[in-house]
Coordinates of C-alpha atoms and ligand atoms in Angstrom, one line a residue:
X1 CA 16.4 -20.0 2.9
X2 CA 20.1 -21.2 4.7
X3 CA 20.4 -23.5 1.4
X4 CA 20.9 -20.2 -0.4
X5 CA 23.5 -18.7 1.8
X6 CA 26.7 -17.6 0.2
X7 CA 24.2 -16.3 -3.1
X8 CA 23.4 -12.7 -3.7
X9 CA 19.9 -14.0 -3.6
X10 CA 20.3 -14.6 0.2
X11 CA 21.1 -10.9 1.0
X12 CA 18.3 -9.2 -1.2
X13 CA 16.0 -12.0 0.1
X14 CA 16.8 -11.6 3.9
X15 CA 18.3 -8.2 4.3
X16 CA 21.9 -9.5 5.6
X17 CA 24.7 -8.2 5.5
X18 CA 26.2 -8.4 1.9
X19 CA 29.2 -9.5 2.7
X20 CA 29.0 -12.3 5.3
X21 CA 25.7 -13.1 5.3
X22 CA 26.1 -13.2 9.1
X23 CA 23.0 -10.8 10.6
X24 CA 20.8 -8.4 9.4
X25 CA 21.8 -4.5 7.8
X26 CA 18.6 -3.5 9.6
X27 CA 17.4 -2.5 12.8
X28 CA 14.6 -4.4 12.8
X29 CA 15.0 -7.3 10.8
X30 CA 11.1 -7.3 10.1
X31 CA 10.2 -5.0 8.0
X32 CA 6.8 -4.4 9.0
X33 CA 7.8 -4.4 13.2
X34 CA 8.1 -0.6 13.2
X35 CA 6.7 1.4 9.9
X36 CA 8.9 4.8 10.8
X37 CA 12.0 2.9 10.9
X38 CA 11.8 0.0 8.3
X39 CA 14.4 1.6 6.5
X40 CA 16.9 2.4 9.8
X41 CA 20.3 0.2 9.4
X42 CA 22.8 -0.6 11.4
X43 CA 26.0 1.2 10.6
X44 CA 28.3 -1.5 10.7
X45 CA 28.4 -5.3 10.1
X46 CA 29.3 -6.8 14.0
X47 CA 30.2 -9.5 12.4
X48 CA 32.5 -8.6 9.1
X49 CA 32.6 -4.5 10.1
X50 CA 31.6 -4.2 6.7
X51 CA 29.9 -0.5 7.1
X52 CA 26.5 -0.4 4.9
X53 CA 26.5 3.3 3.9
X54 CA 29.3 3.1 1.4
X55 CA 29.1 6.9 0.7
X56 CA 26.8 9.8 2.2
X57 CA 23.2 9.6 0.3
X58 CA 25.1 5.8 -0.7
X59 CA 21.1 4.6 -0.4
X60 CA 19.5 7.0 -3.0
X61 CA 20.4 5.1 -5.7
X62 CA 18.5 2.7 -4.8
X63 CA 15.4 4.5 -5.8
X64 CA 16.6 3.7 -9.3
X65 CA 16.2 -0.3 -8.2
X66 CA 13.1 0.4 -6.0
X67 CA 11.6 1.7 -9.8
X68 CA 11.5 -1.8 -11.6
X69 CA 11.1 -3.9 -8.1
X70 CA 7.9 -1.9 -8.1
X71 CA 6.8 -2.8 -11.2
X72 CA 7.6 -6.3 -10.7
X73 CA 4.8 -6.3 -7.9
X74 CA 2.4 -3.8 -10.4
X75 CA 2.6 -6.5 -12.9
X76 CA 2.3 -9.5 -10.7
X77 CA -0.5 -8.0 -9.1
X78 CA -2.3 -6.9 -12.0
X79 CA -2.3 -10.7 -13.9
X80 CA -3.6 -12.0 -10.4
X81 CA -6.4 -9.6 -9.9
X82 CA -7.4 -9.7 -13.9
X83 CA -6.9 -13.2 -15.2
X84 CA -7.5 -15.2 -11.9
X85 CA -10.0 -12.9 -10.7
X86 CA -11.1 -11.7 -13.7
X87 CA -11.7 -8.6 -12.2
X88 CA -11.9 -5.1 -14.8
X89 CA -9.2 -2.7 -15.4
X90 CA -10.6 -0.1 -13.0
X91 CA -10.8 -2.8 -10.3
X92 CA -7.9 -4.2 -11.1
X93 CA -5.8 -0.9 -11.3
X94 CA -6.9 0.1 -7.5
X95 CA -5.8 -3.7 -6.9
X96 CA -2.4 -2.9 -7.8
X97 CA -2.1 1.1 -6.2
X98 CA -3.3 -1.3 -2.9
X99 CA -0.4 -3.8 -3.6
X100 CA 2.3 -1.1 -4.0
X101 CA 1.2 0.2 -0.5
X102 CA 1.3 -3.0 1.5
X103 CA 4.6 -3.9 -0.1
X104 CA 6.1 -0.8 -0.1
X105 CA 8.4 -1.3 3.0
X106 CA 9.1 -5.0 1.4
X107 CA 9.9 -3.3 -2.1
X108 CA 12.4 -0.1 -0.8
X109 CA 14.1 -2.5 1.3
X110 CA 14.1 -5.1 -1.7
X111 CA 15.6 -2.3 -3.8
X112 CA 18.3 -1.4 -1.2
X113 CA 19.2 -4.6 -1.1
X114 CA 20.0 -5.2 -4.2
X115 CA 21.5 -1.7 -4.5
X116 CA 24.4 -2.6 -1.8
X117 CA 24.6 -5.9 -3.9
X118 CA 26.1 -4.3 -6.9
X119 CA 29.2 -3.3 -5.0
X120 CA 29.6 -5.7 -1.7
X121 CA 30.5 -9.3 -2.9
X122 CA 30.0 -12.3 -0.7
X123 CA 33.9 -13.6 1.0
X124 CA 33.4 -17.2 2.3
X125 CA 35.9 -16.3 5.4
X126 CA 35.7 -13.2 7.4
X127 CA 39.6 -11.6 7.9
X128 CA 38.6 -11.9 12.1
Ligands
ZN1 ZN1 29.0 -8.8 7.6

């Protein structure tokens, strides 16, 4: 993953801070350590002070994002479970509800990722 440091794909892949790609905008950089507080951020880059909640509710737009990331995971799910598994549609659909639940703390912190990535830009040198 370091090779890809410095790309957007970094951040919305690892959760780091937009700006210097230094540590994570979460808590707990696993999103799966603690369920109640996958979505808990730190308010403030250490590194870059970059502060994560642009704006008060800043983070609902990412439901917007967390809409087609979840669809993304529908689909992939549903070509796994009925063209390699060849499973039917009704198997295949509870397939997919059982995907989006798994993932689901993988796919809202996907979505705020990329949400923070539309307005934070990478800068190669912190101003510290
Ligand atoms: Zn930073």
């Amino acid at each position: 993953m370091k090779f890809l440091k410095g790309t957007k794909v970094y951040s919305i892949l690892t959760g780091a801070c937009p700006v210097c790609h230094e540590e994570s905008m979460y808590k707990h950089p696993n999103p799966y350590s603690s369920i109640f507080q996958t979505l808990s951020m730190n308010e403030r880059c250490s590194h870059c002070q970059t502060k994560y909640k642009i704006e008060p509710s800043f983070f609902y737009g990412a439901m917007y994002v967390s809409y087609p990331v979840g669809i993304a995971f529908a689909v992939a799910a549903f070509i796994i479970a009925n063209f390699f598994f060849e499973l039917t549609l009704l198997q295949s659909f509870f397939i997919i509800v059982g995907t989006l639940i798994v993932f689901m703390p993988i796919i809202m912190r996907l979505a705020r990722n990329i949400w923070i990535n539309f307005f934070k830009h990478f800068k190669k040198k912190s101003k510290h």
